[in-house]
mmCIF file of C-alpha atoms in Angstrom:
data_model
loop_
_atom_site.group_PDB
_atom_site.id
_atom_site.type_symbol
_atom_site.label_atom_id
_atom_site.label_comp_id
_atom_site.label_asym_id
_atom_site.label_seq_id
_atom_site.Cartn_x
_atom_site.Cartn_y
_atom_site.Cartn_z
ATOM 1 C CA UNK A 1 68.777 -22.115 53.926
ATOM 2 C CA UNK A 2 65.209 -23.327 54.304
ATOM 3 C CA UNK A 3 64.310 -22.387 50.710
ATOM 4 C CA UNK A 4 67.433 -24.240 49.481
ATOM 5 C CA UNK A 5 66.368 -27.360 51.343
ATOM 6 C CA UNK A 6 62.848 -27.136 49.928
ATOM 7 C CA UNK A 7 64.242 -26.675 46.410
ATOM 8 C CA UNK A 8 66.507 -29.712 46.717
ATOM 9 C CA UNK A 9 63.646 -31.771 48.131
ATOM 10 C CA UNK A 10 61.214 -30.766 45.378
ATOM 11 C CA UNK A 11 63.659 -31.147 42.509
ATOM 12 C CA UNK A 12 65.003 -34.438 43.878
ATOM 13 C CA UNK A 13 61.457 -35.763 44.141
ATOM 14 C CA UNK A 14 60.794 -34.722 40.522
ATOM 15 C CA UNK A 15 63.892 -36.493 39.180
ATOM 16 C CA UNK A 16 63.259 -39.617 41.267
ATOM 17 C CA UNK A 17 59.635 -39.707 40.149
ATOM 18 C CA UNK A 18 60.638 -39.353 36.497
ATOM 19 C CA UNK A 19 63.112 -42.202 36.870
ATOM 20 C CA UNK A 20 60.464 -44.477 38.348
ATOM 21 C CA UNK A 21 57.968 -43.535 35.634
ATOM 22 C CA UNK A 22 60.594 -44.229 32.963
ATOM 23 C CA UNK A 23 61.277 -47.667 34.440
ATOM 24 C CA UNK A 24 57.550 -48.405 34.546
ATOM 25 C CA UNK A 25 57.148 -47.398 30.887
ATOM 26 C CA UNK A 26 60.181 -49.459 29.837
ATOM 27 C CA UNK A 27 58.828 -52.523 31.603
ATOM 28 C CA UNK A 28 55.612 -52.366 29.578
ATOM 29 C CA UNK A 29 57.443 -51.212 26.413
ATOM 30 C CA UNK A 30 55.725 -47.919 25.719
ATOM 31 C CA UNK A 31 56.833 -44.292 25.564
ATOM 32 C CA UNK A 32 57.214 -42.508 28.931
ATOM 33 C CA UNK A 33 56.110 -39.159 27.421
ATOM 34 C CA UNK A 34 52.445 -39.465 28.511
ATOM 35 C CA UNK A 35 53.532 -40.332 32.043
ATOM 36 C CA UNK A 36 55.810 -37.278 32.182
ATOM 37 C CA UNK A 37 52.952 -35.061 30.987
ATOM 38 C CA UNK A 38 50.616 -36.556 33.579
ATOM 39 C CA UNK A 39 53.233 -35.957 36.275
ATOM 40 C CA UNK A 40 53.387 -32.302 35.260
ATOM 41 C CA UNK A 41 49.587 -32.069 35.412
ATOM 42 C CA UNK A 42 49.611 -33.604 38.897
ATOM 43 C CA UNK A 43 52.133 -31.116 40.297
ATOM 44 C CA UNK A 44 51.188 -27.989 38.360
ATOM 45 C CA UNK A 45 48.431 -25.387 38.453
ATOM 46 C CA UNK A 46 45.303 -26.977 39.867
ATOM 47 C CA UNK A 47 47.093 -30.281 40.444
ATOM 48 C CA UNK A 48 47.308 -32.489 43.495
ATOM 49 C CA UNK A 49 50.481 -30.962 44.969
ATOM 50 C CA UNK A 50 51.644 -27.748 43.225
ATOM 51 C CA UNK A 51 55.364 -27.011 43.227
ATOM 52 C CA UNK A 52 56.623 -23.577 44.245
ATOM 53 C CA UNK A 53 60.338 -23.305 44.947
ATOM 54 C CA UNK A 54 61.744 -25.405 42.081
ATOM 55 C CA UNK A 55 59.512 -24.116 39.261
ATOM 56 C CA UNK A 56 61.988 -21.496 38.010
ATOM 57 C CA UNK A 57 64.795 -24.049 37.806
ATOM 58 C CA UNK A 58 62.468 -26.515 36.060
ATOM 59 C CA UNK A 59 61.699 -23.803 33.482
ATOM 60 C CA UNK A 60 65.431 -23.378 32.737
ATOM 61 C CA UNK A 61 65.868 -27.147 32.580
ATOM 62 C CA UNK A 62 62.952 -27.379 30.156
ATOM 63 C CA UNK A 63 64.586 -24.850 27.815
ATOM 64 C CA UNK A 64 67.822 -26.845 27.891
ATOM 65 C CA UNK A 65 65.756 -29.965 27.202
ATOM 66 C CA UNK A 66 64.379 -28.513 23.973
ATOM 67 C CA UNK A 67 67.879 -27.466 22.885
ATOM 68 C CA UNK A 68 69.317 -30.938 23.557
ATOM 69 C CA UNK A 69 66.421 -32.650 21.768
ATOM 70 C CA UNK A 70 67.140 -30.665 18.624
ATOM 71 C CA UNK A 71 70.925 -31.029 18.939
ATOM 72 C CA UNK A 72 70.642 -34.811 19.148
ATOM 73 C CA UNK A 73 68.279 -34.787 16.205
ATOM 74 C CA UNK A 74 70.836 -32.869 14.161
ATOM 75 C CA UNK A 75 73.601 -35.310 15.140
ATOM 76 C CA UNK A 76 71.612 -38.106 13.489
ATOM 77 C CA UNK A 77 71.965 -36.516 10.030
ATOM 78 C CA UNK A 78 74.770 -35.354 7.807
ATOM 79 C CA UNK A 79 74.416 -32.351 5.520
ATOM 80 C CA UNK A 80 74.711 -34.591 2.448
ATOM 81 C CA UNK A 81 71.909 -36.817 3.789
ATOM 82 C CA UNK A 82 69.668 -33.782 4.163
ATOM 83 C CA UNK A 83 70.396 -32.491 0.659
ATOM 84 C CA UNK A 84 69.759 -35.950 -0.797
ATOM 85 C CA UNK A 85 66.441 -36.298 1.052
ATOM 86 C CA UNK A 86 65.307 -32.883 -0.110
ATOM 87 C CA UNK A 87 65.984 -33.789 -3.731
ATOM 88 C CA UNK A 88 64.366 -37.220 -3.770
ATOM 89 C CA UNK A 89 61.632 -37.199 -1.125
ATOM 90 C CA UNK A 90 60.192 -33.672 -1.233
ATOM 91 C CA UNK A 91 56.856 -34.821 -2.813
ATOM 92 C CA UNK A 92 56.252 -37.032 0.245
ATOM 93 C CA UNK A 93 57.052 -34.065 2.479
ATOM 94 C CA UNK A 94 54.527 -31.871 0.673
ATOM 95 C CA UNK A 95 51.822 -34.549 0.924
ATOM 96 C CA UNK A 96 52.649 -34.996 4.616
ATOM 97 C CA UNK A 97 52.251 -31.263 5.258
ATOM 98 C CA UNK A 98 48.995 -30.981 3.292
ATOM 99 C CA UNK A 99 47.374 -34.052 4.860
ATOM 100 C CA UNK A 100 48.346 -33.335 8.473
ATOM 101 C CA UNK A 101 48.769 -29.580 8.922
ATOM 102 C CA UNK A 102 45.438 -28.647 7.324
ATOM 103 C CA UNK A 103 43.245 -30.525 9.882
ATOM 104 C CA UNK A 104 44.947 -28.685 12.770
ATOM 105 C CA UNK A 105 44.537 -25.285 11.132
ATOM 106 C CA UNK A 106 40.900 -26.061 10.281
ATOM 107 C CA UNK A 107 40.130 -27.106 13.880
ATOM 108 C CA UNK A 108 41.611 -23.886 15.289
ATOM 109 C CA UNK A 109 39.532 -21.787 12.885
ATOM 110 C CA UNK A 110 36.375 -23.782 13.675
ATOM 111 C CA UNK A 111 36.973 -23.114 17.376
ATOM 112 C CA UNK A 112 37.298 -19.391 16.602
ATOM 113 C CA UNK A 113 40.918 -19.096 17.730
ATOM 114 C CA UNK A 114 42.170 -16.940 14.868
ATOM 115 C CA UNK A 115 44.884 -17.309 12.203
ATOM 116 C CA UNK A 116 47.942 -17.289 14.516
ATOM 117 C CA UNK A 117 46.558 -20.145 16.632
ATOM 118 C CA UNK A 118 45.662 -21.937 13.379
ATOM 119 C CA UNK A 119 49.298 -21.820 12.240
ATOM 120 C CA UNK A 120 50.428 -23.115 15.639
ATOM 121 C CA UNK A 121 47.911 -25.979 15.791
ATOM 122 C CA UNK A 122 48.796 -26.898 12.191
ATOM 123 C CA UNK A 123 52.359 -27.520 13.383
ATOM 124 C CA UNK A 124 51.161 -29.533 16.393
ATOM 125 C CA UNK A 125 49.215 -31.944 14.156
ATOM 126 C CA UNK A 126 51.769 -32.011 11.348
ATOM 127 C CA UNK A 127 54.962 -33.358 12.941
ATOM 128 C CA UNK A 128 55.352 -36.981 14.025
ATOM 129 C CA UNK A 129 57.446 -37.945 17.048
ATOM 130 C CA UNK A 130 60.931 -38.989 15.902
ATOM 131 C CA UNK A 131 61.779 -40.276 19.377
ATOM 132 C CA UNK A 132 58.692 -42.456 19.801
ATOM 133 C CA UNK A 133 58.871 -43.774 16.229
ATOM 134 C CA UNK A 134 62.566 -44.672 16.505
ATOM 135 C CA UNK A 135 61.820 -46.618 19.697
ATOM 136 C CA UNK A 136 58.830 -48.381 18.116
ATOM 137 C CA UNK A 137 60.860 -49.424 15.060
ATOM 138 C CA UNK A 138 63.513 -50.905 17.341
ATOM 139 C CA UNK A 139 60.996 -52.656 19.600
ATOM 140 C CA UNK A 140 59.176 -54.218 16.636
ATOM 141 C CA UNK A 141 62.400 -55.256 14.896
ATOM 142 C CA UNK A 142 61.636 -53.213 11.785
ATOM 143 C CA UNK A 143 64.838 -51.187 11.445
ATOM 144 C CA UNK A 144 65.811 -53.346 8.449
ATOM 145 C CA UNK A 145 62.408 -53.368 6.762
ATOM 146 C CA UNK A 146 62.097 -52.057 3.216
ATOM 147 C CA UNK A 147 59.596 -49.374 4.240
ATOM 148 C CA UNK A 148 61.791 -47.973 7.030
ATOM 149 C CA UNK A 149 63.856 -45.638 4.773
ATOM 150 C CA UNK A 150 60.577 -44.096 3.575
ATOM 151 C CA UNK A 151 59.489 -43.472 7.174
ATOM 152 C CA UNK A 152 62.838 -41.946 8.081
ATOM 153 C CA UNK A 153 62.807 -39.731 4.975
ATOM 154 C CA UNK A 154 59.452 -38.252 6.001
ATOM 155 C CA UNK A 155 60.756 -37.620 9.514
ATOM 156 C CA UNK A 156 63.896 -35.956 8.130
ATOM 157 C CA UNK A 157 61.797 -33.653 5.935
ATOM 158 C CA UNK A 158 59.609 -32.747 8.918
ATOM 159 C CA UNK A 159 62.709 -31.918 10.964
ATOM 160 C CA UNK A 160 64.063 -29.766 8.137
ATOM 161 C CA UNK A 161 60.725 -28.008 7.792
ATOM 162 C CA UNK A 162 60.908 -27.020 11.442
ATOM 163 C CA UNK A 163 64.011 -24.942 10.654
ATOM 164 C CA UNK A 164 61.698 -22.732 8.574
ATOM 165 C CA UNK A 165 58.471 -23.152 10.541
ATOM 166 C CA UNK A 166 59.778 -22.319 14.035
ATOM 167 C CA UNK A 167 61.105 -18.850 13.068
ATOM 168 C CA UNK A 168 57.763 -18.115 11.375
ATOM 169 C CA UNK A 169 55.660 -18.883 14.444
ATOM 170 C CA UNK A 170 58.209 -17.168 16.689
ATOM 171 C CA UNK A 171 57.678 -13.972 14.675
ATOM 172 C CA UNK A 172 53.880 -14.437 14.630
ATOM 173 C CA UNK A 173 53.690 -15.052 18.378
ATOM 174 C CA UNK A 174 55.884 -12.018 19.043
ATOM 175 C CA UNK A 175 53.346 -9.899 17.153
ATOM 176 C CA UNK A 176 55.900 -8.489 14.733
ATOM 177 C CA UNK A 177 54.722 -6.960 11.489
ATOM 178 C CA UNK A 178 55.001 -8.459 8.031
ATOM 179 C CA UNK A 179 58.307 -6.720 7.299
ATOM 180 C CA UNK A 180 59.903 -7.744 10.602
ATOM 181 C CA UNK A 181 58.608 -11.291 10.218
ATOM 182 C CA UNK A 182 60.048 -11.431 6.696
ATOM 183 C CA UNK A 183 63.430 -10.263 7.975
ATOM 184 C CA UNK A 184 63.367 -12.898 10.724
ATOM 185 C CA UNK A 185 62.548 -15.634 8.230
ATOM 186 C CA UNK A 186 65.241 -14.398 5.819
ATOM 187 C CA UNK A 187 67.813 -14.483 8.631
ATOM 188 C CA UNK A 188 66.737 -18.009 9.634
ATOM 189 C CA UNK A 189 66.913 -19.304 6.069
ATOM 190 C CA UNK A 190 70.219 -17.539 5.481
ATOM 191 C CA UNK A 191 71.779 -18.988 8.622
ATOM 192 C CA UNK A 192 70.416 -22.482 7.858
ATOM 193 C CA UNK A 193 71.721 -22.319 4.297
ATOM 194 C CA UNK A 194 75.117 -21.038 5.450
ATOM 195 C CA UNK A 195 75.459 -23.799 8.048
ATOM 196 C CA UNK A 196 74.498 -26.470 5.506
ATOM 197 C CA UNK A 197 77.036 -25.062 3.042
ATOM 198 C CA UNK A 198 79.776 -24.994 5.676
ATOM 199 C CA UNK A 199 78.849 -28.497 6.830
ATOM 200 C CA UNK A 200 79.033 -29.903 3.295
ATOM 201 C CA UNK A 201 82.331 -28.203 2.399
ATOM 202 C CA UNK A 202 84.112 -27.924 5.747
ATOM 203 C CA UNK A 203 82.342 -30.470 7.963
ATOM 204 C CA UNK A 204 85.528 -32.461 8.502
ATOM 205 C CA UNK A 205 87.434 -29.366 9.622
ATOM 206 C CA UNK A 206 84.673 -28.342 12.037
ATOM 207 C CA UNK A 207 84.506 -31.840 13.487
ATOM 208 C CA UNK A 208 88.300 -31.946 13.778
ATOM 209 C CA UNK A 209 88.277 -28.643 15.693
ATOM 210 C CA UNK A 210 85.655 -29.926 18.141
ATOM 211 C CA UNK A 211 87.129 -33.428 18.401
ATOM 212 C CA UNK A 212 88.923 -34.499 21.553
ATOM 213 C CA UNK A 213 89.837 -37.934 22.864
ATOM 214 C CA UNK A 214 88.975 -36.872 26.411
ATOM 215 C CA UNK A 215 85.186 -37.409 26.839
ATOM 216 C CA UNK A 216 84.980 -34.635 29.435
ATOM 217 C CA UNK A 217 86.491 -32.013 27.118
ATOM 218 C CA UNK A 218 84.391 -33.181 24.150
ATOM 219 C CA UNK A 219 81.224 -32.920 26.240
ATOM 220 C CA UNK A 220 82.081 -29.422 27.474
ATOM 221 C CA UNK A 221 82.990 -28.108 24.006
ATOM 222 C CA UNK A 222 79.926 -29.530 22.235
ATOM 223 C CA UNK A 223 77.499 -28.525 24.987
ATOM 224 C CA UNK A 224 79.028 -25.071 25.353
ATOM 225 C CA UNK A 225 79.029 -24.470 21.585
ATOM 226 C CA UNK A 226 75.401 -25.584 21.337
ATOM 227 C CA UNK A 227 74.172 -23.331 24.146
ATOM 228 C CA UNK A 228 76.182 -20.407 22.746
ATOM 229 C CA UNK A 229 74.765 -20.794 19.230
ATOM 230 C CA UNK A 230 71.251 -21.321 20.623
ATOM 231 C CA UNK A 231 71.532 -18.118 22.644
ATOM 232 C CA UNK A 232 72.811 -16.105 19.680
ATOM 233 C CA UNK A 233 70.041 -17.529 17.484
ATOM 234 C CA UNK A 234 67.414 -16.531 20.025
ATOM 235 C CA UNK A 235 68.929 -13.051 20.266
ATOM 236 C CA UNK A 236 68.514 -12.736 16.480
ATOM 237 C CA UNK A 237 64.811 -13.685 16.863
ATOM 238 C CA UNK A 238 65.543 -17.124 15.413
ATOM 239 C CA UNK A 239 64.485 -20.154 17.435
ATOM 240 C CA UNK A 240 67.151 -21.442 19.846
ATOM 241 C CA UNK A 241 66.047 -24.964 18.910
ATOM 242 C CA UNK A 242 66.898 -24.319 15.249
ATOM 243 C CA UNK A 243 70.371 -23.105 16.274
ATOM 244 C CA UNK A 244 70.949 -26.324 18.223
ATOM 245 C CA UNK A 245 69.700 -28.415 15.285
ATOM 246 C CA UNK A 246 72.167 -26.721 12.932
ATOM 247 C CA UNK A 247 75.069 -27.347 15.336
ATOM 248 C CA UNK A 248 74.189 -31.040 15.280
ATOM 249 C CA UNK A 249 74.162 -31.081 11.482
ATOM 250 C CA UNK A 250 77.593 -29.396 11.307
ATOM 251 C CA UNK A 251 79.195 -32.206 13.353
ATOM 252 C CA UNK A 252 79.814 -35.548 11.704
ATOM 253 C CA UNK A 253 81.788 -38.771 11.876
ATOM 254 C CA UNK A 254 83.383 -39.912 15.125
ATOM 255 C CA UNK A 255 82.712 -36.555 16.783
ATOM 256 C CA UNK A 256 78.975 -36.883 16.185
ATOM 257 C CA UNK A 257 79.057 -40.477 17.425
ATOM 258 C CA UNK A 258 80.997 -39.570 20.561
ATOM 259 C CA UNK A 259 78.862 -36.513 21.304
ATOM 260 C CA UNK A 260 75.704 -38.578 20.822
ATOM 261 C CA UNK A 261 76.817 -41.167 23.370
ATOM 262 C CA UNK A 262 77.885 -38.526 25.895
ATOM 263 C CA UNK A 263 74.818 -36.315 25.555
ATOM 264 C CA UNK A 264 72.140 -39.023 25.393
ATOM 265 C CA UNK A 265 71.704 -39.267 29.216
ATOM 266 C CA UNK A 266 71.591 -35.458 29.526
ATOM 267 C CA UNK A 267 69.059 -35.283 26.689
ATOM 268 C CA UNK A 268 66.827 -37.857 28.365
ATOM 269 C CA UNK A 269 67.014 -36.057 31.717
ATOM 270 C CA UNK A 270 66.258 -32.546 30.472
ATOM 271 C CA UNK A 271 63.713 -33.734 27.902
ATOM 272 C CA UNK A 272 61.792 -35.397 30.724
ATOM 273 C CA UNK A 273 61.981 -32.130 32.683
ATOM 274 C CA UNK A 274 60.638 -30.314 29.608
ATOM 275 C CA UNK A 275 57.546 -32.522 29.389
ATOM 276 C CA UNK A 276 56.941 -32.088 33.108
ATOM 277 C CA UNK A 277 57.296 -28.315 32.729
ATOM 278 C CA UNK A 278 54.661 -28.260 29.961
ATOM 279 C CA UNK A 279 52.301 -30.244 32.179
ATOM 280 C CA UNK A 280 52.979 -27.885 35.087
ATOM 281 C CA UNK A 281 51.543 -24.996 33.069
ATOM 282 C CA UNK A 282 48.383 -26.849 32.100
ATOM 283 C CA UNK A 283 45.491 -26.848 34.533
ATOM 284 C CA UNK A 284 43.949 -30.371 34.568
ATOM 285 C CA UNK A 285 40.482 -28.828 34.864
ATOM 286 C CA UNK A 286 41.008 -27.130 31.488
ATOM 287 C CA UNK A 287 41.367 -30.449 29.612
ATOM 288 C CA UNK A 288 37.774 -31.861 29.794
ATOM 289 C CA UNK A 289 36.272 -28.915 27.817
ATOM 290 C CA UNK A 290 38.711 -29.553 24.923
ATOM 291 C CA UNK A 291 38.722 -33.355 25.150
ATOM 292 C CA UNK A 292 36.145 -33.857 22.380
ATOM 293 C CA UNK A 293 37.992 -31.640 19.841
ATOM 294 C CA UNK A 294 41.239 -33.401 20.810
ATOM 295 C CA UNK A 295 39.682 -36.824 20.199
ATOM 296 C CA UNK A 296 38.259 -35.744 16.838
ATOM 297 C CA UNK A 297 41.575 -34.204 15.795
ATOM 298 C CA UNK A 298 43.492 -37.294 16.938
ATOM 299 C CA UNK A 299 41.208 -39.617 14.966
ATOM 300 C CA UNK A 300 41.383 -37.513 11.793
ATOM 301 C CA UNK A 301 45.156 -36.989 11.872
ATOM 302 C CA UNK A 302 45.840 -40.631 12.724
ATOM 303 C CA UNK A 303 44.062 -41.533 9.472
ATOM 304 C CA UNK A 304 45.839 -38.805 7.504
ATOM 305 C CA UNK A 305 49.243 -39.995 8.775
ATOM 306 C CA UNK A 306 48.395 -43.548 7.745
ATOM 307 C CA UNK A 307 47.406 -42.223 4.320
ATOM 308 C CA UNK A 308 50.670 -40.259 4.116
ATOM 309 C CA UNK A 309 52.830 -43.280 4.891
ATOM 310 C CA UNK A 310 50.831 -45.511 2.539
ATOM 311 C CA UNK A 311 51.192 -43.029 -0.344
ATOM 312 C CA UNK A 312 54.905 -42.456 0.238
ATOM 313 C CA UNK A 313 55.638 -46.196 0.492
ATOM 314 C CA UNK A 314 53.599 -46.931 -2.627
ATOM 315 C CA UNK A 315 55.559 -44.234 -4.486
ATOM 316 C CA UNK A 316 58.757 -45.999 -3.406
ATOM 317 C CA UNK A 317 57.515 -49.344 -4.770
ATOM 318 C CA UNK A 318 56.885 -50.987 -1.377
ATOM 319 C CA UNK A 319 54.387 -53.856 -1.096
ATOM 320 C CA UNK A 320 50.898 -53.407 0.370
ATOM 321 C CA UNK A 321 51.966 -54.784 3.756
ATOM 322 C CA UNK A 322 54.876 -52.364 3.934
ATOM 323 C CA UNK A 323 52.640 -49.451 2.945
ATOM 324 C CA UNK A 324 50.271 -50.105 5.831
ATOM 325 C CA UNK A 325 53.190 -50.563 8.248
ATOM 326 C CA UNK A 326 54.697 -47.250 7.117
ATOM 327 C CA UNK A 327 51.419 -45.426 7.656
ATOM 328 C CA UNK A 328 50.750 -46.902 11.072
ATOM 329 C CA UNK A 329 54.282 -46.162 12.296
ATOM 330 C CA UNK A 330 53.940 -42.420 11.575
ATOM 331 C CA UNK A 331 50.859 -41.879 13.776
ATOM 332 C CA UNK A 332 52.639 -40.955 17.040
ATOM 333 C CA UNK A 333 53.037 -37.275 17.971
ATOM 334 C CA UNK A 334 55.245 -36.118 20.817
ATOM 335 C CA UNK A 335 58.193 -33.834 21.475
ATOM 336 C CA UNK A 336 57.895 -31.397 18.553
ATOM 337 C CA UNK A 337 54.149 -30.983 19.044
ATOM 338 C CA UNK A 338 54.748 -30.035 22.667
ATOM 339 C CA UNK A 339 57.616 -27.690 21.718
ATOM 340 C CA UNK A 340 55.354 -25.832 19.279
ATOM 341 C CA UNK A 341 52.434 -25.677 21.704
ATOM 342 C CA UNK A 342 54.811 -24.547 24.461
ATOM 343 C CA UNK A 343 55.795 -21.482 22.425
ATOM 344 C CA UNK A 344 52.133 -20.553 22.073
ATOM 345 C CA UNK A 345 51.416 -21.114 25.768
ATOM 346 C CA UNK A 346 54.342 -18.870 26.717
ATOM 347 C CA UNK A 347 53.054 -16.162 24.354
ATOM 348 C CA UNK A 348 49.541 -16.503 25.796
ATOM 349 C CA UNK A 349 47.705 -16.359 22.464
ATOM 350 C CA UNK A 350 44.918 -18.818 23.328
ATOM 351 C CA UNK A 351 44.301 -20.299 26.814
ATOM 352 C CA UNK A 352 42.730 -23.509 25.481
ATOM 353 C CA UNK A 353 45.518 -24.306 23.025
ATOM 354 C CA UNK A 354 47.852 -25.771 25.660
ATOM 355 C CA UNK A 355 45.236 -28.131 27.148
ATOM 356 C CA UNK A 356 44.119 -29.216 23.666
ATOM 357 C CA UNK A 357 47.714 -29.948 22.627
ATOM 358 C CA UNK A 358 48.330 -31.859 25.870
ATOM 359 C CA UNK A 359 45.238 -34.033 25.401
ATOM 360 C CA UNK A 360 46.035 -34.527 21.698
ATOM 361 C CA UNK A 361 49.617 -35.663 22.353
ATOM 362 C CA UNK A 362 48.550 -37.906 25.233
ATOM 363 C CA UNK A 363 46.066 -39.659 22.947
ATOM 364 C CA UNK A 364 48.415 -40.139 19.989
ATOM 365 C CA UNK A 365 51.571 -40.971 21.945
ATOM 366 C CA UNK A 366 49.578 -43.890 23.426
ATOM 367 C CA UNK A 367 47.784 -44.778 20.171
ATOM 368 C CA UNK A 368 50.966 -44.470 18.052
ATOM 369 C CA UNK A 369 52.733 -47.708 19.104
ATOM 370 C CA UNK A 370 49.419 -49.579 18.848
ATOM 371 C CA UNK A 371 48.861 -48.207 15.338
ATOM 372 C CA UNK A 372 52.390 -49.235 14.325
ATOM 373 C CA UNK A 373 51.768 -52.772 15.492
ATOM 374 C CA UNK A 374 48.190 -53.364 14.336
ATOM 375 C CA UNK A 375 47.489 -51.145 11.297
ATOM 376 C CA UNK A 376 48.818 -53.730 8.830
ATOM 377 C CA UNK A 377 46.858 -56.806 10.046
ATOM 378 C CA UNK A 378 43.654 -54.808 10.618
ATOM 379 C CA UNK A 379 43.850 -53.134 7.193
ATOM 380 C CA UNK A 380 44.533 -56.417 5.402
ATOM 381 C CA UNK A 381 41.683 -58.103 7.222
ATOM 382 C CA UNK A 382 39.272 -55.303 6.333
ATOM 383 C CA UNK A 383 40.292 -55.296 2.676
ATOM 384 C CA UNK A 384 39.874 -59.071 2.595
ATOM 385 C CA UNK A 385 36.348 -58.741 3.979
ATOM 386 C CA UNK A 386 35.521 -56.135 1.387
ATOM 387 C CA UNK A 387 36.548 -58.548 -1.332
ATOM 388 C CA UNK A 388 39.543 -56.539 -2.461
ATOM 389 C CA UNK A 389 41.928 -59.371 -1.638
ATOM 390 C CA UNK A 390 39.941 -62.266 -3.081
ATOM 391 C CA UNK A 391 42.219 -65.082 -4.354
ATOM 392 C CA UNK A 392 42.942 -64.731 -8.063
ATOM 393 C CA UNK A 393 45.784 -65.072 -10.514
ATOM 394 C CA UNK A 394 48.316 -62.291 -10.243
ATOM 395 C CA UNK A 395 48.895 -60.066 -13.196
ATOM 396 C CA UNK A 396 52.469 -59.596 -14.478
ATOM 397 C CA UNK A 397 52.555 -56.138 -12.882
ATOM 398 C CA UNK A 398 51.856 -57.664 -9.451
ATOM 399 C CA UNK A 399 54.586 -60.311 -9.589
ATOM 400 C CA UNK A 400 57.389 -58.019 -8.232
ATOM 401 C CA UNK A 401 55.152 -57.044 -5.321
ATOM 402 C CA UNK A 402 54.402 -60.690 -4.598
ATOM 403 C CA UNK A 403 58.107 -61.486 -4.545
ATOM 404 C CA UNK A 404 58.707 -58.595 -2.140
ATOM 405 C CA UNK A 405 55.969 -59.845 0.196
ATOM 406 C CA UNK A 406 57.587 -63.287 0.125
ATOM 407 C CA UNK A 407 60.997 -61.824 1.014
ATOM 408 C CA UNK A 408 59.463 -59.925 3.939
ATOM 409 C CA UNK A 409 57.595 -62.992 5.176
ATOM 410 C CA UNK A 410 60.817 -65.029 5.380
ATOM 411 C CA UNK A 411 62.823 -62.202 6.935
ATOM 412 C CA UNK A 412 64.665 -60.969 3.849
ATOM 413 C CA UNK A 413 65.158 -57.318 4.773
ATOM 414 C CA UNK A 414 67.368 -54.541 3.604
ATOM 415 C CA UNK A 415 69.457 -52.563 6.018
ATOM 416 C CA UNK A 416 69.184 -48.822 6.375
ATOM 417 C CA UNK A 417 71.770 -46.154 7.078
ATOM 418 C CA UNK A 418 72.259 -44.005 10.139
ATOM 419 C CA UNK A 419 69.417 -41.667 10.965
#
């Protein structure tokens, strides 16, 4: 009875604290992710007030949080959207991977962590935060900007890449051999391909089977199906998160819309628990030794993300202002970086990797919204000082770009589809 009371007290305090932190972040219009991580650091190993009784339940809640994050991500896309993005935007995805995964891998090797840790840290630095970026675009009123489809295409390609990447690192962290790892990857790709095929051809039938006018029944069916598929995927040595992502892709139309609305509060709750759980397993005293590498890595990969967005927007024919906005918007890292680092921490491959990832995400989840807001004016001011924007007659090739800048300056913006 006493342990039950302690558990309820601890877990209630966690949820209440997260709610207050979320309200604080919303008031000042920034992401609550760094506050959740700091809360985990405060109540975890070496923190101010370590938790004992509720830690096991928090661990289960964190796993559900990852599953719901990926499910909701899948609900944002249709299978046809994914196929279209793969066909048209894959060069931007390759540039994104090369520019942003390589610095993470190089840092791990320089620190002497070995090839497995290098693959993990490459993923941490590669993937931008879809959640933070979506919020920033809404806060800044840029959802209708011409560069926004380019940003969303890069995020979609990163999400798709995770369906391949997560099974790879799962096999590497498990210490399986080359043959076993190849089988795991083949199973993951086969399942992903099968789900995409079924979603394209029979998506309406699947959605009709799941559909129900009663919100309670719809919630139970979608949530139960997701957890079931995630569990089976994990049993097959494929990431549970990938299984949840594929369930989201298979649902479309009104079912996806209804499930999104019903699951959004649950996603926010368990995602917050997930970030706290990651912080709980990071000793605050282990962060100062890796703070300098985290700062260097954050600075380098902030610049490489800006370069990625600039290149992709230029390829799409966006004006110079839009290119800089696209680059600055992509800087933030968050949920996926923590998911990847969390797998490594659980496997225990490198004690310093978790603290480095925590510090890295804390830096960039704070810097990201600032970069989205100020990259364009700062870049234009610097180029003007360097004489690159000296007043002169425009060449015929620059006239379309000038017209586009004029449209943007007077609020002429295109709308974008559902992400």
